[in-house]
Coordinates of C-alpha atoms in Angstrom, one line a residue:
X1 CA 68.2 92.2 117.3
X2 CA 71.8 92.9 115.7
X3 CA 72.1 94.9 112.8
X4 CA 73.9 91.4 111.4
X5 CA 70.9 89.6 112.4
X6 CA 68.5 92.0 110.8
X7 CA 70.3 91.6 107.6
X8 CA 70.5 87.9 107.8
X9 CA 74.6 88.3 108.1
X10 CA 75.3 86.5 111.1
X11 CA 76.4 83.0 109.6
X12 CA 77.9 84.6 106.2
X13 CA 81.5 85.0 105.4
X14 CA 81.0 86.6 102.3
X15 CA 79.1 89.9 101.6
X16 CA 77.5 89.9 98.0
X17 CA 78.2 93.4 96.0
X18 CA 76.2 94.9 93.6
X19 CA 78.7 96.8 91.2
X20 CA 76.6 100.0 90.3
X21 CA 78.6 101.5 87.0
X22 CA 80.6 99.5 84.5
X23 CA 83.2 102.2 83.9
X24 CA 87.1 102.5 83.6
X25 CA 87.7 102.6 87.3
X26 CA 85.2 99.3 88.1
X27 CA 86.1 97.1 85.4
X28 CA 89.8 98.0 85.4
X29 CA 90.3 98.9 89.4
X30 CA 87.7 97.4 91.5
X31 CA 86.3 93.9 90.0
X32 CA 89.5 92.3 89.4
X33 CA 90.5 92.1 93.2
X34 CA 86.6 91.4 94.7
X35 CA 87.7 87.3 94.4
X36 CA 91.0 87.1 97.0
X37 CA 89.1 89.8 99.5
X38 CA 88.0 86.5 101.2
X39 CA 85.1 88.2 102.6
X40 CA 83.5 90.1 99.3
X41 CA 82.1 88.6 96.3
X42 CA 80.2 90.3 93.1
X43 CA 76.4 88.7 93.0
X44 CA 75.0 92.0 90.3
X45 CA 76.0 94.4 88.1
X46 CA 74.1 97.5 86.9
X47 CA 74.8 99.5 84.0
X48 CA 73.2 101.5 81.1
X49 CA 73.8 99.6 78.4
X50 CA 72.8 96.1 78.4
X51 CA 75.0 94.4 76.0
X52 CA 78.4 95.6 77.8
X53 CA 77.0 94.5 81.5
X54 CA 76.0 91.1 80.2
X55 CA 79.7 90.6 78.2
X56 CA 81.3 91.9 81.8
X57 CA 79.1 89.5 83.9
X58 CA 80.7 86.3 81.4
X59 CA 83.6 87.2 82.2
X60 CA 82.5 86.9 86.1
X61 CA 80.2 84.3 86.3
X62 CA 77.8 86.4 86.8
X63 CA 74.0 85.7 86.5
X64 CA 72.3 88.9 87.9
X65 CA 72.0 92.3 85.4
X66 CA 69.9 94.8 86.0
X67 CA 69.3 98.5 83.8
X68 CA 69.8 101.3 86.1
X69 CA 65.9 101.6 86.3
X70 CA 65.9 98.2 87.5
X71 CA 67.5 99.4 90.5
X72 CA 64.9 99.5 92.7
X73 CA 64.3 95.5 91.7
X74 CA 67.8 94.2 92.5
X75 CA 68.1 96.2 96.2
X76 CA 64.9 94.4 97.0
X77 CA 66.1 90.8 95.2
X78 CA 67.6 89.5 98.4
X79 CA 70.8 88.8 96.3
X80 CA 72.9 91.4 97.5
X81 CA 74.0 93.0 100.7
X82 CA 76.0 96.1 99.5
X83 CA 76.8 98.2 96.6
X84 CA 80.2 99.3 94.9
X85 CA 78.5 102.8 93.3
X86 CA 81.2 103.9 90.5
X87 CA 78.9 105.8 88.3
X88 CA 79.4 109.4 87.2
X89 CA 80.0 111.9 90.1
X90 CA 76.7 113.3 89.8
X91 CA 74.6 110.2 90.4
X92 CA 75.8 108.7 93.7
X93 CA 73.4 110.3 95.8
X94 CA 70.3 109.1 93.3
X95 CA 71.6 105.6 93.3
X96 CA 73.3 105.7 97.7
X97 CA 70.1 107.1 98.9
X98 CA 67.4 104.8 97.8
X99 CA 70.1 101.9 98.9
X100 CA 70.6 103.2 102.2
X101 CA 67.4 103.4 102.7
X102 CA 66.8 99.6 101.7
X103 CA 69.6 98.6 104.2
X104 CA 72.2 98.2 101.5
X105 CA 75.6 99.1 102.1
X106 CA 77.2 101.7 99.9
X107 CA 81.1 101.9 98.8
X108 CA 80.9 105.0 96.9
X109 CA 83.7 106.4 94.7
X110 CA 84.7 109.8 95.8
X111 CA 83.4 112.7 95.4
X112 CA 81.1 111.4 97.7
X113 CA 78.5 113.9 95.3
X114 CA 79.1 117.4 93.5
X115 CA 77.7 119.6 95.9
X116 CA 77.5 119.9 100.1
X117 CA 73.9 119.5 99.4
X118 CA 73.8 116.3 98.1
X119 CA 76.2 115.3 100.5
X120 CA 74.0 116.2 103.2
X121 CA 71.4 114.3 101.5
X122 CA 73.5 111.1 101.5
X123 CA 74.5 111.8 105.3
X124 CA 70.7 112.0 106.2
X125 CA 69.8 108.8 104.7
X126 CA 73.2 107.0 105.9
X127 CA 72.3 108.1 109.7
X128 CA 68.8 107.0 109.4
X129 CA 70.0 103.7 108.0
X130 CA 70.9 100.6 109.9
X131 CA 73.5 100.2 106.7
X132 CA 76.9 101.4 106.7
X133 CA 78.4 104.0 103.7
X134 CA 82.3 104.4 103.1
X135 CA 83.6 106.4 100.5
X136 CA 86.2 105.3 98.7
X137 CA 89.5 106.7 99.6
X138 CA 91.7 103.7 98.7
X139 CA 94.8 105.5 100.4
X140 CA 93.5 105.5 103.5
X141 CA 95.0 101.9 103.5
X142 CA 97.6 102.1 101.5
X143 CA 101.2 101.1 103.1
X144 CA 103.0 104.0 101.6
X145 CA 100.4 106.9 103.1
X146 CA 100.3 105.1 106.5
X147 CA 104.0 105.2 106.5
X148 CA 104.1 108.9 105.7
X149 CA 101.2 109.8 108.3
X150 CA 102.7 107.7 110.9
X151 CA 106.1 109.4 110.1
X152 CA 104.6 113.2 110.6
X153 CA 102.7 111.8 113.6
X154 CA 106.1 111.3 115.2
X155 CA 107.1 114.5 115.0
X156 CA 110.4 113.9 113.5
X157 CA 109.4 116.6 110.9
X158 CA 108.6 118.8 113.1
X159 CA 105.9 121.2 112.8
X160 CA 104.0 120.5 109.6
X161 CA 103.8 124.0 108.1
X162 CA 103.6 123.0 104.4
X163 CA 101.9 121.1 101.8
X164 CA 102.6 120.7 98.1
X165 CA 101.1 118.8 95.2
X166 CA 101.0 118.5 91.5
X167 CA 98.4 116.0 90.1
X168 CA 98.2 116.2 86.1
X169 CA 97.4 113.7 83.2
X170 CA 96.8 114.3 79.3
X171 CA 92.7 113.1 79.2
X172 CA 91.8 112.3 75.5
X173 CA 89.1 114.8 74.2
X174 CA 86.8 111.3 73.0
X175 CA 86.4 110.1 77.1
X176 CA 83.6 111.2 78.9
X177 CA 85.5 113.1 81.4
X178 CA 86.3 115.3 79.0
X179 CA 82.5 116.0 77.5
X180 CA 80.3 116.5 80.9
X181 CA 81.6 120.0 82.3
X182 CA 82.7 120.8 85.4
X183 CA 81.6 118.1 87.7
X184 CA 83.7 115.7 85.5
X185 CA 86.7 117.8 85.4
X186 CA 89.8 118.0 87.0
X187 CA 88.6 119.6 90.1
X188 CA 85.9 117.0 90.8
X189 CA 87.7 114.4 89.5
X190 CA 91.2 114.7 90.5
X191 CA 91.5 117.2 93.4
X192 CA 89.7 114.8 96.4
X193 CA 93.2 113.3 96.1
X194 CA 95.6 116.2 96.7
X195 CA 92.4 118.0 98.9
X196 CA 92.2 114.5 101.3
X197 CA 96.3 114.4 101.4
X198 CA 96.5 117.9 102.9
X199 CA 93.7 117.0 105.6
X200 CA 95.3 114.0 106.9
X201 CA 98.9 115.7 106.7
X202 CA 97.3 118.4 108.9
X203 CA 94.4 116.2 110.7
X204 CA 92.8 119.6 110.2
X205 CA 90.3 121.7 107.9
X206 CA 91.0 124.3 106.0
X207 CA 89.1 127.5 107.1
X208 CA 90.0 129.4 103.8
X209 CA 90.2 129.2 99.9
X210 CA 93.4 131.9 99.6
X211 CA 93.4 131.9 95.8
X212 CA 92.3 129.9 92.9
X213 CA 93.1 129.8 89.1
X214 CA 91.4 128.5 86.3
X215 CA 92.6 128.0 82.5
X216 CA 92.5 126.4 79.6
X217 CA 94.3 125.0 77.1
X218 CA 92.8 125.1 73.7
X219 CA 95.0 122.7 72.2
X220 CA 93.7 120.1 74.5
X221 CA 90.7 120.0 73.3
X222 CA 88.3 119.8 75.8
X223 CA 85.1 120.5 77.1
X224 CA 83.7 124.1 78.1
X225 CA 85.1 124.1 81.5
X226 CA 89.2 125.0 83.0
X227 CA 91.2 122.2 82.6
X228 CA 93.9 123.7 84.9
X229 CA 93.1 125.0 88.3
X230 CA 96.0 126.1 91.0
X231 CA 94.7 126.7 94.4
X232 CA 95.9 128.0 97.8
X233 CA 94.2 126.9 101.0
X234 CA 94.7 128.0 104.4
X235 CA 94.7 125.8 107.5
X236 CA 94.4 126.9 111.5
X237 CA 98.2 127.8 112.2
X238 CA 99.1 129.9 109.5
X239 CA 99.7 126.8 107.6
X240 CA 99.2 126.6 103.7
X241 CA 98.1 123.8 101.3
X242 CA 98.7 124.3 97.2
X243 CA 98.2 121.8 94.4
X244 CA 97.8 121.8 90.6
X245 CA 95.3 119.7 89.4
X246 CA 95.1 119.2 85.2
X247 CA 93.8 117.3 82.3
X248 CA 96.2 119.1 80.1
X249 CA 99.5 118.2 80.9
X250 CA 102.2 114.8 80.6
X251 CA 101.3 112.5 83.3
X252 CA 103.1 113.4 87.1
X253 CA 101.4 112.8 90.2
X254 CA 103.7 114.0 93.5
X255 CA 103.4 115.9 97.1
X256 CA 106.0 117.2 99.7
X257 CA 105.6 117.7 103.3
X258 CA 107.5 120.2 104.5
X259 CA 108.3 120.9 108.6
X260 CA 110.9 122.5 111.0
X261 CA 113.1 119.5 111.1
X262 CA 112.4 117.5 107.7
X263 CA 110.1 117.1 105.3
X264 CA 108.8 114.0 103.0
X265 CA 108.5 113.7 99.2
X266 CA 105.8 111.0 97.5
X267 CA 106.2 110.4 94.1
X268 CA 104.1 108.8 92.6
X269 CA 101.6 109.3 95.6
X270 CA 98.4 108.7 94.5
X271 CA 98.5 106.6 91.8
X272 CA 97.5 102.4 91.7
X273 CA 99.1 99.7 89.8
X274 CA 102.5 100.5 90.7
X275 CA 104.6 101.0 94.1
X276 CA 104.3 104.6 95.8
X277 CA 108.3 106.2 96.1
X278 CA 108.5 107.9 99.8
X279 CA 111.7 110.2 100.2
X280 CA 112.4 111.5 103.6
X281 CA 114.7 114.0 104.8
X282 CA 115.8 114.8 108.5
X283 CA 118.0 117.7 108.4
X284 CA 120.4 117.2 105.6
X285 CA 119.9 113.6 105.4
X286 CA 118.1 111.9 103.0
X287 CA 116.9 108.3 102.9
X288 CA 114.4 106.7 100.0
X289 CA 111.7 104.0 100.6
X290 CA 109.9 102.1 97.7
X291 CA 106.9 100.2 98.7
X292 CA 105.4 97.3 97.5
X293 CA 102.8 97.3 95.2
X294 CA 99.4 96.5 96.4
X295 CA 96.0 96.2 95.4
X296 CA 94.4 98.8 97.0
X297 CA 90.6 98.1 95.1
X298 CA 90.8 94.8 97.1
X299 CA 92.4 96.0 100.1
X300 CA 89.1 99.0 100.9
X301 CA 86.7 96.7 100.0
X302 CA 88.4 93.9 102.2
X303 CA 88.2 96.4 105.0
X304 CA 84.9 97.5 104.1
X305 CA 83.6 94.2 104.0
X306 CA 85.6 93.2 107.4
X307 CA 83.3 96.3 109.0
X308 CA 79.9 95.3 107.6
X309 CA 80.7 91.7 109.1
X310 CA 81.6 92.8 112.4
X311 CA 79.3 95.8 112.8
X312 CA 82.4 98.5 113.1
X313 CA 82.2 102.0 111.7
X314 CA 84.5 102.8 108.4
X315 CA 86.6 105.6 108.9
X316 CA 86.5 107.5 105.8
X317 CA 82.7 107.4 106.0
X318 CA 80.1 110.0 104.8
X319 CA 81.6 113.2 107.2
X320 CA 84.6 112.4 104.9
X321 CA 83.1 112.9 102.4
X322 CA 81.5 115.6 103.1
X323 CA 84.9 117.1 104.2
X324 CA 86.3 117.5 100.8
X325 CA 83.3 118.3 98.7
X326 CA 83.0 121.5 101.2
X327 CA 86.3 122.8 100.2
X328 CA 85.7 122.4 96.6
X329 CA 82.6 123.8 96.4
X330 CA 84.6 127.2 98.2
X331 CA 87.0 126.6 95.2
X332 CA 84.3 127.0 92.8
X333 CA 83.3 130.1 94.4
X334 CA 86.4 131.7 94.5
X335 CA 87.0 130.8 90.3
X336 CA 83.8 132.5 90.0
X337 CA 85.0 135.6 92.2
X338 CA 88.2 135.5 91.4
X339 CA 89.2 136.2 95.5
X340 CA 89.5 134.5 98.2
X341 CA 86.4 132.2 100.2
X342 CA 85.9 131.7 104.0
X343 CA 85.0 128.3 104.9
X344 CA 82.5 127.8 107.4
X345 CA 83.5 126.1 110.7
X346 CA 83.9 122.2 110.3
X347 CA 85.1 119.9 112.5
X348 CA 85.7 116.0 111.3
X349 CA 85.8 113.6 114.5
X350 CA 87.5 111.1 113.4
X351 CA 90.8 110.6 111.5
X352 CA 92.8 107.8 110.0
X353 CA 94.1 104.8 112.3
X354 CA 97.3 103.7 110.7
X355 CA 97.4 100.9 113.1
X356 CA 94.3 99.2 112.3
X357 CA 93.2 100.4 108.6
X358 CA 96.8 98.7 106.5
X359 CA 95.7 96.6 103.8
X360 CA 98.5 94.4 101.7
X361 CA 96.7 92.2 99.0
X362 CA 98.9 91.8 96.4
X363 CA 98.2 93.7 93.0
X364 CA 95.9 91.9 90.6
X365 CA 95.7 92.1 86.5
X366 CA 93.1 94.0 84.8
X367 CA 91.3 91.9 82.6
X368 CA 90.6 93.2 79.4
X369 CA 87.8 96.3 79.7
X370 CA 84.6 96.4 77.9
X371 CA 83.2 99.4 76.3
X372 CA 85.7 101.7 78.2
X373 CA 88.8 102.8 78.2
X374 CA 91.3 104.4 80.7
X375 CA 91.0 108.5 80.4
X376 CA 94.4 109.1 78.8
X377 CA 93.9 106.3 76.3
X378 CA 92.7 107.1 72.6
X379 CA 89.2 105.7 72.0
X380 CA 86.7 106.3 68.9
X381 CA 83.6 106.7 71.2
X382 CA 82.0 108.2 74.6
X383 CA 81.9 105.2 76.6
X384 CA 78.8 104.6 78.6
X385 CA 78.8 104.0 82.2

């Protein structure tokens, strides 16, 4: 029997998503673009707090809403065949594992979890499973990235030698990212993005973490853990990766690719909700590409979706994840020792395919959010997730 069959799949052109974590990034990001997937629909929610899951599900139509220690109830309901798991960083392995485990799909939002440890947990349960797990790495089908990829892949850059990246927003004090330590701040938080860019730039791993830098701002007034962090890694081929990732600092988001022959500039580069600016330059000429702006929510759960229905593997799957939690985890060591950290050998067999993984949706409208705010706007209260 088919893992389809097994799963009563087969004769379903819809696969029906639990959305684990009412949050900014769910209610703002992800549920607006579930409807024109064509292949993805939103049969549950789960949340903490009661009232704000039940005003989110009217605006859904949906009937389904469960308490997080209801969990265990909805993944055996029959109403769902997969999860969208957006709660804190630190809970995806307590919520992934038990689905897996069920035979529930999981699209978790990176980090895939907050330590290699619970990563391996997640792995272990995903390779035991007849279920498939993708973590969330919505650039990995973005036009803009593919372009960029495709464009070093050619080698009319040259020899790739160079990464560079600055990733910074201004996070109000009152948001939760700002009250939960370390494994909500800008390390765990921001740095999967400018960390994931410099592995498919390379398509390799770094094998050492040259220098980090914490600090902090007390005017920003946040929680007991560096706001700032600056790190250097090192990739086979004497080739170096830096970035800058902050909660302290005016909104930029960028990253330049620099070879031999050329070199490529993305700003903004990682952001959603507005088109990605790609600058190339071949010698001493320059040319500048603006891309349309898509819904890349939509578009990775489209794609998702589209691999669940005909039994393919996702490419940034749980090794992926795994990937970049490794190399900060080496960061946080080398904060604590204040030198540099060798990464153990790691290998990732298998890497991006430009020509198969482009998704185009068009951009949707965030609805208006419910007991959350975005992390740079001014709220009165912790929101709950």
């Amino acid at each position: 029997m088919s893992i389809l069959s097994a799963i009563g799949l087969t004769n379903s052109k819809k696969i029906r998503y639990a959305i684990v974590g009412l949050g900014d990034i769910a209610q703002e990001a992800m549920m607006p673009g579930v409807d024109h997937t064509g292949n993805s629909e939103i049969t549950a929610l789960v949340s903490g707090d009661p009232e704000k899951a039940q005003q989110v599900a009217e605006q859904y139509g949906v009937t389904d809403v469960y308490r997080y220690e209801q969990f265990d109830q909805m993944l055996s309901s029959g109403k769902i065949d997969a999860i969208y798991l957006a709660t804190p960083n630190w809970r995806h392995a307590e919520f992934a594992i038990p689905a897996l485990r069920a035979g529930i799909h999981v699209l978790v939002e990176k980090p895939l979890e907050v330590s290699t440890e619970q990563c391996k947990a997640i792995a272990e349960a995903a390779n035991a499973s007849t279920a498939k797990l993708m973590v969330a790495y919505r650039l990995h089908f973005e036009p803009a990235t593919l372009s960029a990829i495709e464009r070093i892949r050619s080698g009319e850059l040259g020899e790739i030698i160079l990464f560079s990246s600055t990733f910074v927003q201004k996070v109000d004090p009152a948001n939760h990212r700002a009250r939960s330590g370390v494994a909500a701040g800008p390390l765990l938080d921001m740095g999967p993005y400018p960390i994931n860019a410099a592995r498919y730039v390379f398509e390799d791993e770094p094998i050492e973490i040259v220098s980090a830098v914490g600090v902090r701002h007390e005017k920003a007034g946040l929680g007991d853990f560096d706001d700032t962090v600056a790190v250097t890694l090192r990739f086979p081929g004497e080739r170096l990766a830096q970035f800058v990732v902050s909660y302290a600092a005016n909104a930029l988001e960028s990253y330049f690719v620099v070879g031999t022959k050329g070199s490529i500039a993305m700003q903004p580069c990682y952001t959603y909700g507005k088109p990605l600016q790609q600058t190339v330059t071949i010698g001493q000429d320059e040319s500048r590409h603006s891309f349309k702006n898509t819904d890349h929510f939509g578009g990775e759960m489209k794609y998702f979706s589209d691999c669940i229905l005909n039994d393919t593997h996702p490419e940034p799957d749980v090794e992926e994840g795994y990937a970049d939690v490794r190399v900060i985890e080496g960061i946080l060591k080398a904060l604590e020792s204040g030198g540099p950290v060798q990464l153990e050998p790691f290998a990732r067999t298998m890497r991006i395919d430009t020509s198969a993984q482009a998704e185009t949706l068009r951009a949707v409208k965030s609805p208006d959010l419910v007991g959350v705010s975005n992390p740079g706007a001014g709220i009165d209260k912790v929101p709950k997730n």
